[in-house]
Short mmCIF file of C-alpha atoms in Angstrom, two decimals:
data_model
loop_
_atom_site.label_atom_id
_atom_site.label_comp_id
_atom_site.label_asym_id
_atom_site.label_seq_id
_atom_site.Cartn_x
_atom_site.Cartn_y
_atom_site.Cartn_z
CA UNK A 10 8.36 0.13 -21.16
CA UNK A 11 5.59 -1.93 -23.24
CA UNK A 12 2.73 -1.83 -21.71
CA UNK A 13 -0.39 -4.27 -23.57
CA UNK A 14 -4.11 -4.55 -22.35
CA UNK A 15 -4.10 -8.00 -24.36
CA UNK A 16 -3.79 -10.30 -21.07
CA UNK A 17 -5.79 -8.03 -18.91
CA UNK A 18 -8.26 -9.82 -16.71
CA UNK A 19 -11.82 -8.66 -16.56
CA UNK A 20 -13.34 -6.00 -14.47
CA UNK A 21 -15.40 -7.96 -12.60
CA UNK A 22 -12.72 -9.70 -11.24
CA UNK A 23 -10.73 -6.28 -9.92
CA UNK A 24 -13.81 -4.89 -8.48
CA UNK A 25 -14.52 -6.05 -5.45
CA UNK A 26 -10.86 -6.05 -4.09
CA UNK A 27 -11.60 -2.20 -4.87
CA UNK A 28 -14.42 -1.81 -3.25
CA UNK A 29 -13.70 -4.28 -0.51
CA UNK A 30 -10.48 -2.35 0.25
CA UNK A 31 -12.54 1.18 0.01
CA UNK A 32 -14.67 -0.10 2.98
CA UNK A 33 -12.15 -1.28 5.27
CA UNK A 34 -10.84 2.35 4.74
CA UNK A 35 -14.09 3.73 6.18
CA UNK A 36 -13.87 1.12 9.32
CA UNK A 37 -10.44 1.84 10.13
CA UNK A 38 -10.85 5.59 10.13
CA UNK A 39 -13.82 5.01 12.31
CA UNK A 40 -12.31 2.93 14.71
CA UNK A 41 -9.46 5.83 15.39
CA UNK A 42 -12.58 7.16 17.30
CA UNK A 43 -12.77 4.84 20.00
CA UNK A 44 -8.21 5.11 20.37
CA UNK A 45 -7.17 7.34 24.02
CA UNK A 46 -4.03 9.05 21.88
CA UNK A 47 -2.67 10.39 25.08
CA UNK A 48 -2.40 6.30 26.24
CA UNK A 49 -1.47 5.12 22.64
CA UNK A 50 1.06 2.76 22.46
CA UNK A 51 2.75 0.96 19.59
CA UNK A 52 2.19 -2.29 20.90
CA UNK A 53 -1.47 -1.93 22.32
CA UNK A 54 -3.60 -4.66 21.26
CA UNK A 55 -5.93 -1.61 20.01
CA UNK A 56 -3.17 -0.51 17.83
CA UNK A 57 -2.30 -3.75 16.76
CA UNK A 58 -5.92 -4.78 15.54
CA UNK A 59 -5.63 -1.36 13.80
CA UNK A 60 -2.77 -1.22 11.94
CA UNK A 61 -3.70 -5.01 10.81
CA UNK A 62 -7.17 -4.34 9.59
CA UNK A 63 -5.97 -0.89 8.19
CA UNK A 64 -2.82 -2.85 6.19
CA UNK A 65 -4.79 -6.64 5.54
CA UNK A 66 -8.05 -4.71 4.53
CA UNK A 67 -7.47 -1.80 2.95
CA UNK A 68 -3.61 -1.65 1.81
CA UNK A 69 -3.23 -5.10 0.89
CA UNK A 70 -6.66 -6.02 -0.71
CA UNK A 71 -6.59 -2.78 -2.89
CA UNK A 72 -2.50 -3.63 -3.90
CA UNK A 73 -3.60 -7.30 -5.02
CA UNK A 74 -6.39 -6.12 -7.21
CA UNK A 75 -3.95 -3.50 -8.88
CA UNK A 76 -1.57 -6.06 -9.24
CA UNK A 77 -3.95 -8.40 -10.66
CA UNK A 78 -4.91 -6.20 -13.46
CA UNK A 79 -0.95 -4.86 -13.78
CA UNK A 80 0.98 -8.13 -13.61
CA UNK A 81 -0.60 -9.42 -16.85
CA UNK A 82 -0.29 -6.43 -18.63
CA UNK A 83 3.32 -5.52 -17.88
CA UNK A 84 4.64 -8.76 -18.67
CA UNK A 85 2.73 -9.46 -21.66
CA UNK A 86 1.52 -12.73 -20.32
CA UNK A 87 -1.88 -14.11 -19.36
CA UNK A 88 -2.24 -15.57 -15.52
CA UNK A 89 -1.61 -18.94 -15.07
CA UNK A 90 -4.89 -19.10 -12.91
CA UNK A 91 -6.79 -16.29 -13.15
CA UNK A 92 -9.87 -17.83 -11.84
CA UNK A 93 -7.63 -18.09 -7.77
CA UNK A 94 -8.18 -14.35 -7.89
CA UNK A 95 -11.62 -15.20 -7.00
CA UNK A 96 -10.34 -16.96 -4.00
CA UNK A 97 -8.18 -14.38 -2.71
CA UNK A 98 -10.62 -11.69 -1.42
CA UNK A 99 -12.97 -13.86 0.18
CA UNK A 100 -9.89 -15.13 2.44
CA UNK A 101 -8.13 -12.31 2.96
CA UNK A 102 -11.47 -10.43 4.10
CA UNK A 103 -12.19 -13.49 6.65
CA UNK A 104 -8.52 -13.55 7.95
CA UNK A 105 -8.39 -9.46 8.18
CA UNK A 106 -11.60 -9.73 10.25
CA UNK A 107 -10.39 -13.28 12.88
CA UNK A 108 -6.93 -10.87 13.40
CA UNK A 109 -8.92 -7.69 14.22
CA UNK A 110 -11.27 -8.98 16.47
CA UNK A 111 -8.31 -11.40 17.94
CA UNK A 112 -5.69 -8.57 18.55
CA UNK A 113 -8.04 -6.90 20.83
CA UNK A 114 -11.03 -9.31 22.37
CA UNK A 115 -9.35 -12.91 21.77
CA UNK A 116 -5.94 -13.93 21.34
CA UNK A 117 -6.50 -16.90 20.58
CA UNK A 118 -8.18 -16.50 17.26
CA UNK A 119 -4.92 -14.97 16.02
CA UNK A 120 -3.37 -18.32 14.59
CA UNK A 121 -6.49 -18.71 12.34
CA UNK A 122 -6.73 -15.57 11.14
CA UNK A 123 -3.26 -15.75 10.70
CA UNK A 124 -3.89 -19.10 8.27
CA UNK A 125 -6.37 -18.00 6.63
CA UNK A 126 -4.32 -14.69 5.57
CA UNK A 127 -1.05 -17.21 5.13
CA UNK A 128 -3.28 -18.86 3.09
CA UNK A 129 -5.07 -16.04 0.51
CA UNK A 130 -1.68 -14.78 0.33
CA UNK A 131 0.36 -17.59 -0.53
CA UNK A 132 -1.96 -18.29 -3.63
CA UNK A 133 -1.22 -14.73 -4.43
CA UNK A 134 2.27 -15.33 -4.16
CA UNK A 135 2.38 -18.91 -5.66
CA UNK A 136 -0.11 -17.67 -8.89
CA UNK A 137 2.19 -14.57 -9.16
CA UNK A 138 5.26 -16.37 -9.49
CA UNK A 139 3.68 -19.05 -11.59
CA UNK A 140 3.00 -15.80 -13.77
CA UNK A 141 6.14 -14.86 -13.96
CA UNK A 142 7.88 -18.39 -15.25
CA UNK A 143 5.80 -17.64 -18.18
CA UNK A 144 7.91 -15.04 -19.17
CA UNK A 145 11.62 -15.65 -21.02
CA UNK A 146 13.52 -12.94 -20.06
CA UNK A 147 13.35 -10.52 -16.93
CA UNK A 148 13.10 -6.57 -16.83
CA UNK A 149 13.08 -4.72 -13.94
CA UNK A 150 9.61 -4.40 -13.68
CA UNK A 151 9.30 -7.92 -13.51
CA UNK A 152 12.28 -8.41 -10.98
CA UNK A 153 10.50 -5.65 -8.66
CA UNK A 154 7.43 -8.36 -8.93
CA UNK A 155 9.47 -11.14 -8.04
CA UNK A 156 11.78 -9.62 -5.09
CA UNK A 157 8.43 -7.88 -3.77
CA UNK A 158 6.62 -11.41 -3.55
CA UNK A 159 9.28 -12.87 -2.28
CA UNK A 160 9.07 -10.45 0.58
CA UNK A 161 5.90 -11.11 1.40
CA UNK A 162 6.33 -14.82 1.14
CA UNK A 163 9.29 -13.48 3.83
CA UNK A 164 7.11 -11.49 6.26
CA UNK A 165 4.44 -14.14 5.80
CA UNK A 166 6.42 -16.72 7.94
CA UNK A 167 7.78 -14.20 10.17
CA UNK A 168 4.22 -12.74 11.20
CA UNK A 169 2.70 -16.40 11.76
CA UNK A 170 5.30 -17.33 14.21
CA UNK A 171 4.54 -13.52 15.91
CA UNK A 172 0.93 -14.42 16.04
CA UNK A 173 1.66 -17.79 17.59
CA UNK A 174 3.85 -16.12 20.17
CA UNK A 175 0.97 -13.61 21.15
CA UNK A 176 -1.77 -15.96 21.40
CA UNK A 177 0.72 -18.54 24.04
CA UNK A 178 1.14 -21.29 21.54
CA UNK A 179 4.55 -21.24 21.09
CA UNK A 180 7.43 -18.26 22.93
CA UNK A 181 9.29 -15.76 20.55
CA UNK A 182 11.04 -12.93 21.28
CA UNK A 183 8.22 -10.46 19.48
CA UNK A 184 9.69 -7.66 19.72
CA UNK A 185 12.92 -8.93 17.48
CA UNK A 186 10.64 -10.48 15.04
CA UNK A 187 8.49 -7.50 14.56
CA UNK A 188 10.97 -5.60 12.99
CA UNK A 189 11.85 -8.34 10.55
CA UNK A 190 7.85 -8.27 9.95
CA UNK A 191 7.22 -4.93 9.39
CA UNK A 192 10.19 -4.39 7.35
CA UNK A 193 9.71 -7.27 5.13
CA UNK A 194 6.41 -6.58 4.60
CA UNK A 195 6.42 -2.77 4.60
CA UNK A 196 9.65 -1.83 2.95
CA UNK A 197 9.98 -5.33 1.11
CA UNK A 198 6.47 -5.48 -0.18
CA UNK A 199 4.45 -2.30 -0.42
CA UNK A 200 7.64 -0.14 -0.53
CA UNK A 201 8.96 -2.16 -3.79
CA UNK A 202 5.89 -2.87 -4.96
CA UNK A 203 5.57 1.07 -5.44
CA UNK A 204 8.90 1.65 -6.63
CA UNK A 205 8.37 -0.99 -9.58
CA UNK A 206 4.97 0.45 -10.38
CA UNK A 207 5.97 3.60 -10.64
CA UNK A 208 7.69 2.33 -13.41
CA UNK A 209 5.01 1.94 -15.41
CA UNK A 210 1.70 4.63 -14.12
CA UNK A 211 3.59 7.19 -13.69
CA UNK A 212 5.05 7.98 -16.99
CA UNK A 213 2.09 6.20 -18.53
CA UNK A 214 -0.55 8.53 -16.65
CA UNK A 215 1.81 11.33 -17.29
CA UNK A 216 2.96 10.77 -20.72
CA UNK A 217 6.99 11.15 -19.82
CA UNK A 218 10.02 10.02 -21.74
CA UNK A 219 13.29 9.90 -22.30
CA UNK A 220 14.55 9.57 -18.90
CA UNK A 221 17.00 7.28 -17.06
CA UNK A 222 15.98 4.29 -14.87
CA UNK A 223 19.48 3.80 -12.85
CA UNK A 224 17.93 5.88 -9.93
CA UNK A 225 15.09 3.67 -9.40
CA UNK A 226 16.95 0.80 -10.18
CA UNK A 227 19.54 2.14 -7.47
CA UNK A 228 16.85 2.52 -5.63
CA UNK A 229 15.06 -1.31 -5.73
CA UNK A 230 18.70 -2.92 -4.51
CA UNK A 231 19.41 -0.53 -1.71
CA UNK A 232 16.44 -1.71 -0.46
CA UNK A 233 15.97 -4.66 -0.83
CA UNK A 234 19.72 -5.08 0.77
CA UNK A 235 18.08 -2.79 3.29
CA UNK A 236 15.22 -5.07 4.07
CA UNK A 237 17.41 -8.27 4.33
CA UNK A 238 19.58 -6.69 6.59
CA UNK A 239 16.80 -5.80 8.98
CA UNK A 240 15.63 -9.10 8.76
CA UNK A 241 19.28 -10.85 9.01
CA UNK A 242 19.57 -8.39 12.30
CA UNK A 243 16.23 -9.63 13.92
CA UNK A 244 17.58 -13.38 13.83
CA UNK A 245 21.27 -12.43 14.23
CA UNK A 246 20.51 -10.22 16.96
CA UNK A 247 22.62 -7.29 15.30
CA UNK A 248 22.64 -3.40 16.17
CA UNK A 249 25.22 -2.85 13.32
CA UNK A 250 22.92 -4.75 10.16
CA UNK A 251 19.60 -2.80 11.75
CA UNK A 252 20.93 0.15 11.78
CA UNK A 253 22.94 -0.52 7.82
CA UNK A 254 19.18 -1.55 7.36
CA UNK A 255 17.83 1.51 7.99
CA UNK A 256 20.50 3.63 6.18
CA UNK A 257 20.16 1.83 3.01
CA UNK A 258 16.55 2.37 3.18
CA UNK A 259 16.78 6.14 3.51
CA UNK A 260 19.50 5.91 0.54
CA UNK A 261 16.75 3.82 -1.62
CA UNK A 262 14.15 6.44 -0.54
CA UNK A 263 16.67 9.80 -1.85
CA UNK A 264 17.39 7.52 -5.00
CA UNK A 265 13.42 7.26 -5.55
CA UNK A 266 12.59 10.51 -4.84
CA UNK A 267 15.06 11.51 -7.56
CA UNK A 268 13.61 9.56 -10.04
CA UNK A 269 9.95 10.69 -9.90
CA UNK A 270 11.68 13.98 -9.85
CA UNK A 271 13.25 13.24 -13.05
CA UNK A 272 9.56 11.59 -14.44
CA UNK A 273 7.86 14.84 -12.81
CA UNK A 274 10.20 17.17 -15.01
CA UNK A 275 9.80 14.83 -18.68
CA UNK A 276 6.36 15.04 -18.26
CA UNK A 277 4.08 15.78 -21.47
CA UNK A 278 0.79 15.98 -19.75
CA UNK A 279 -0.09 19.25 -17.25
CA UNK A 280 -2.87 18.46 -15.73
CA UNK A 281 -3.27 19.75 -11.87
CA UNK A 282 -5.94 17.00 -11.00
CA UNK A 283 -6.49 14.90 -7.96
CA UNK A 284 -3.94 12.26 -8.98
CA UNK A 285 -0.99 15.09 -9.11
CA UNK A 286 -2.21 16.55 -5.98
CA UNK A 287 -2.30 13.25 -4.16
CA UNK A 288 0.98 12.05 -5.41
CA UNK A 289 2.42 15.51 -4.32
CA UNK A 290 0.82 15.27 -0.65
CA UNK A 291 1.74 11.42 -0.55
CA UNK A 292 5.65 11.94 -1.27
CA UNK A 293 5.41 15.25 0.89
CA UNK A 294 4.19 12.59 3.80
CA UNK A 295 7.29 10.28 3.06
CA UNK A 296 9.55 12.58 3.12
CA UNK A 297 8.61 14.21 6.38
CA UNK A 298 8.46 10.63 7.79
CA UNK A 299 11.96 10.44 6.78
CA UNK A 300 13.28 13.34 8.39
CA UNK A 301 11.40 12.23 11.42
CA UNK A 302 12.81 8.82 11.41
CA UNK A 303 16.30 10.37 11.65
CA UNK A 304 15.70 12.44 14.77
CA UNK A 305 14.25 9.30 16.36
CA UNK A 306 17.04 7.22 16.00
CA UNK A 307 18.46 9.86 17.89
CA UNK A 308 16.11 10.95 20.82
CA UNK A 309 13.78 8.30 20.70
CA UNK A 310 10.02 8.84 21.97
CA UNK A 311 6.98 6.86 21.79
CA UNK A 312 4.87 10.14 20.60
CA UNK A 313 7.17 10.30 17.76
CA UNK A 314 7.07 7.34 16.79
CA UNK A 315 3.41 6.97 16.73
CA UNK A 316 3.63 10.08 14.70
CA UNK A 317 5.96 8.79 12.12
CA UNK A 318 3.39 5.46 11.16
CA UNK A 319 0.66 7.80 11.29
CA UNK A 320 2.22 10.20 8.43
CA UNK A 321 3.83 6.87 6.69
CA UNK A 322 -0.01 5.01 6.78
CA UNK A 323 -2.20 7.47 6.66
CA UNK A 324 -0.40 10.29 4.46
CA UNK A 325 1.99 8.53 2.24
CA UNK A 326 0.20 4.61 1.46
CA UNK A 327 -3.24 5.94 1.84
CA UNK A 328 -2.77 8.71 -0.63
CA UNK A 329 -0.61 7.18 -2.72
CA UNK A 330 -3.45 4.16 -3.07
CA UNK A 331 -6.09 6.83 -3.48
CA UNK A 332 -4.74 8.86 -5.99
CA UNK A 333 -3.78 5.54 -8.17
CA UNK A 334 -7.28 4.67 -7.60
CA UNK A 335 -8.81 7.82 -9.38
CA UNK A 336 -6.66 7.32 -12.52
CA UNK A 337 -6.79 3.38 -12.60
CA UNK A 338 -10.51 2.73 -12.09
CA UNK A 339 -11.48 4.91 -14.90
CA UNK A 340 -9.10 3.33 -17.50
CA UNK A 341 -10.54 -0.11 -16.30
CA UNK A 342 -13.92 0.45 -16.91
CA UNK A 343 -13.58 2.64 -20.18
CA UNK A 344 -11.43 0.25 -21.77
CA UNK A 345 -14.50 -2.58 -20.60
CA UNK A 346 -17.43 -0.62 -21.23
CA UNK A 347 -16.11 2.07 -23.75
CA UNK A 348 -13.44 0.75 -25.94
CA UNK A 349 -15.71 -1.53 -27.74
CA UNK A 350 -17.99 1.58 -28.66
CA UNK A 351 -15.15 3.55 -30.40
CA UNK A 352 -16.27 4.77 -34.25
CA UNK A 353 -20.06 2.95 -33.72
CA UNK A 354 -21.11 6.10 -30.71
CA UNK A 355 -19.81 8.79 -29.06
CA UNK A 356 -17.36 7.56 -25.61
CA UNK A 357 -16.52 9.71 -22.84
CA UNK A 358 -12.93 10.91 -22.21
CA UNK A 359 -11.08 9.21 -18.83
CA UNK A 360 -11.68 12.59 -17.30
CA UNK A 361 -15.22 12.55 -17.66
CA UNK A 362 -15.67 9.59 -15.47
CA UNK A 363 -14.05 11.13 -12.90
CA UNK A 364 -16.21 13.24 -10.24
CA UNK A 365 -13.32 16.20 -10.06
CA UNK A 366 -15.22 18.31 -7.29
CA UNK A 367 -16.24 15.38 -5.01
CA UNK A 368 -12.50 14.55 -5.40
CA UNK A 369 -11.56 17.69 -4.17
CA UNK A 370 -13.68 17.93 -0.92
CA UNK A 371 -11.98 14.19 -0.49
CA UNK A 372 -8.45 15.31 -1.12
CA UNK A 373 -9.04 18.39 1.21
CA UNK A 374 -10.86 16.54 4.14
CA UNK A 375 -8.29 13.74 4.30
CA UNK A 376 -5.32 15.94 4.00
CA UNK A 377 -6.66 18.52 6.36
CA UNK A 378 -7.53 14.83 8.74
CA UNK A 379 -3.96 13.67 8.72
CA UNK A 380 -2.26 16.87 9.12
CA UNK A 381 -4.07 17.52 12.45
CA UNK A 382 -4.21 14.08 13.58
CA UNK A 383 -0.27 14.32 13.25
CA UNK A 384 -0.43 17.38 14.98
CA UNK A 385 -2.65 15.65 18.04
CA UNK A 386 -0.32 12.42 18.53
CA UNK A 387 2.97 14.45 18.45
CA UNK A 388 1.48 16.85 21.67
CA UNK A 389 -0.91 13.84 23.04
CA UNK A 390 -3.62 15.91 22.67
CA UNK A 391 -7.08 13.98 22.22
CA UNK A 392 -9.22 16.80 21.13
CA UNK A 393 -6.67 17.78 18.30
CA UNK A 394 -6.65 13.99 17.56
CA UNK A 395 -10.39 13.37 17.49
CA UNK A 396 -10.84 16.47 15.32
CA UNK A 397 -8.51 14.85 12.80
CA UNK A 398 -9.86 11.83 12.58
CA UNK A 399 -13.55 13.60 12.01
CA UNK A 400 -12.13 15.30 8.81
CA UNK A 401 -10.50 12.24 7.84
CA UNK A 402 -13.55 10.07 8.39
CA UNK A 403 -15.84 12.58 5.96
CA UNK A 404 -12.52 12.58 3.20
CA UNK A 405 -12.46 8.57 3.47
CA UNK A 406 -16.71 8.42 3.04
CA UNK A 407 -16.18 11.00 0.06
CA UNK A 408 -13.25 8.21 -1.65
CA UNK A 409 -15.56 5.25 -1.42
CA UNK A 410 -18.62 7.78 -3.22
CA UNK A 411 -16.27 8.51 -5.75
CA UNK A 412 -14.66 5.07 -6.53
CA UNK A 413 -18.43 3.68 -6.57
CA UNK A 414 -19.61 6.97 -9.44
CA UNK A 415 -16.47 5.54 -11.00
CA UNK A 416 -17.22 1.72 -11.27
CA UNK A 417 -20.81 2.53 -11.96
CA UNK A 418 -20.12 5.79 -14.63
CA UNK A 419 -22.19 4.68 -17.96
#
């Protein structure tokens, strides 16, 4: 896969979704402290504000920056409009903050968060796909770009109409349409978003080759079958496309897993650094998620449930983000700030920019965080909870340390 650094935007323009994204982390984590787990519930308000400040803030603004920097570069074509990019953050921070105050203090402001996210995101969508009719011919990179979009365009329209139904304005069944939401967005963005990504980082950051790309690509149309099935089901009503939904999505999972597998085993570079060590706790997450999913469709609880979002958000996206974080900021800002130097003074190696034992004590206290927070949402047990979420807290003020020594490394 050809990967050129020719159409890459500048730094400055990445940066603050970064950094943005690193802070919402903190806030998030910190607002677990103020959540009763033994009178959670999946639809709470509470958990609601969460899980959209945790996703909008955090997930989403750090994703768009990536893909900012990675859409260029992978298919060897400049932005239409770079300059929107500048747009985006602004928006999506003032939307993610109307939704989280509205989920829990006033429903009402939910439709104009809701527009002002609609909004950030569709110029994501519309510049990203205005991106891609630059290019002549499609790989699978670029089709994972396109479907993935087209997702979110997807879940975009499905969450507005939720957010009009909880504020009064209009009446949906919400339940029904959550699925279709979370699914589109979840499995259709983030979750193919990943799988085409990992496409390109992972055997870039790992130096593997010669190795097949029918699992992944297996993997990409089982779910995104997967996803429209859920969402076909949520409008149609159906047990039997939910539940093919679902299936397909664990099949596109065992396909993925397969194929990092297969990257994992090519690989030319050793190193046993943060980035291997998240990606290894990260998949670990997923697939424990996975096996939990299973025995809820068969003796469903609330406990478990609550259980299985926490590993999926908090163990697999979070340190899947994280670890991507510690291997793409440095390459930014050398290739900025360094590249230009080569043969006139002496440049520091990518590894040098990275602060390895800070990342450890981050990678430790936010492992050791979401293990026991699991641990205290499965048995309801507050205490276990709250001590999670302190470890986690210290891991997620030791990531935003380290991505600011990165940015800042000179």
């Amino acid at each position: 896969m050809a990967v050129s650094t020719d159409f890459a935007p500048p730094f400055k323009l990445i940066a603050p979704y970064f950094i943005i994204g690193a802070i919402f982390f903190v806030i998030s984590v910190a607002i677990l402290f103020g959540f009763d787990v033994s009178s959670l519930g999946s639809m709470d308000s509470g958990t609601l504000s969460w899980v959209h400040i945790f996703l909008l803030g955090f997930v989403m603004m750090v994703i768009f920056g990536a893909m900012a920097q990675l859409v260029p570069v992978v298919l060897e074509v400049g932005h239409f409009a770079v300059d929107l990019y500048y747009v985006i953050y602004p928006l999506l921070l003032i939307g993610t903050i109307l939704m989280g105050y509205g989920f829990v203090a006033s429903p009402a402001l939910l439709p104009y968060g809701g527009i002002v996210v609609l909004v950030s995101l569709l110029i994501f969508v519309l510049e990203t796909f205005l991106t891609i009719k630059k290019v002549k011919k499609l790989n699978l990179v670029m089709m994972s770009v396109l479907l993935a979009n087209t997702f979110l365009f997807l879940g975009l329209i499905f969450g507005i109409l939720m957010a009009l139904g909880y504020a009064g304005t209009i009446s949906v069944d919400i339940v029904s349409l959550l699925k279709a939401h979370i699914y589109l967005v979840l499995g259709g963005y983030v979750g193919v978003t990943i799988m085409g990504m990992s496409l390109i980082l992972l055997p870039m950051f790992w130096l593997s080759h010669s190795f097949s790309w029918k699992p992944v690509e297996y993997a990409l149309w089982s779910m995104c079958i997967g996803v429209v099935s859920v969402m076909i089901s949520a409008i149609a009503d159906s047990v039997i496309l939910e539940y093919l939904g679902y299936i397909l999505s664990m099949i596109a999972l065992l396909f993925y897993f397969y194929q990092i597998y297969t990257i994992y085993n090519t690989r030319v570079r050793l190193d046993k650094d943060i980035y291997l060590y998240s990606l290894l706790f990260s998949y670990g997450s997923l697939i424990i998620s996975l096996i939990m999913g299973v025995i809820y469709l068969i003796a469903p609880t609330e406990n478990l449930l609550l259980t299985i979002g926490w590993i999926l958000f908090l163990g697999y996206i979070t340190f899947i983000i994280n670890g991507h974080l510690y291997k793409i900021v440095p390459f930014l800002v050398w290739y900025e700030r360094f590249a230009p130097l080569i043969g006139k003074k002496k440049v520091p190696m990518l590894a040098d920019m990275v602060p390895n034992f800070s990342a450890k004590f981050q990678f430790l206290f936010s492992a050791s965080g979401v293990t026991i927070g699991a641990i205290g949402i499965f048995f309801g047990s507050n205490d276990i909870f709250k001590a999670g979420i302190s470890f986690l807290f210290i891991g997620s003020v030791f990531m935003i340390k380290d991505l600011m020594y990165m940015i800042n490394f000179k």
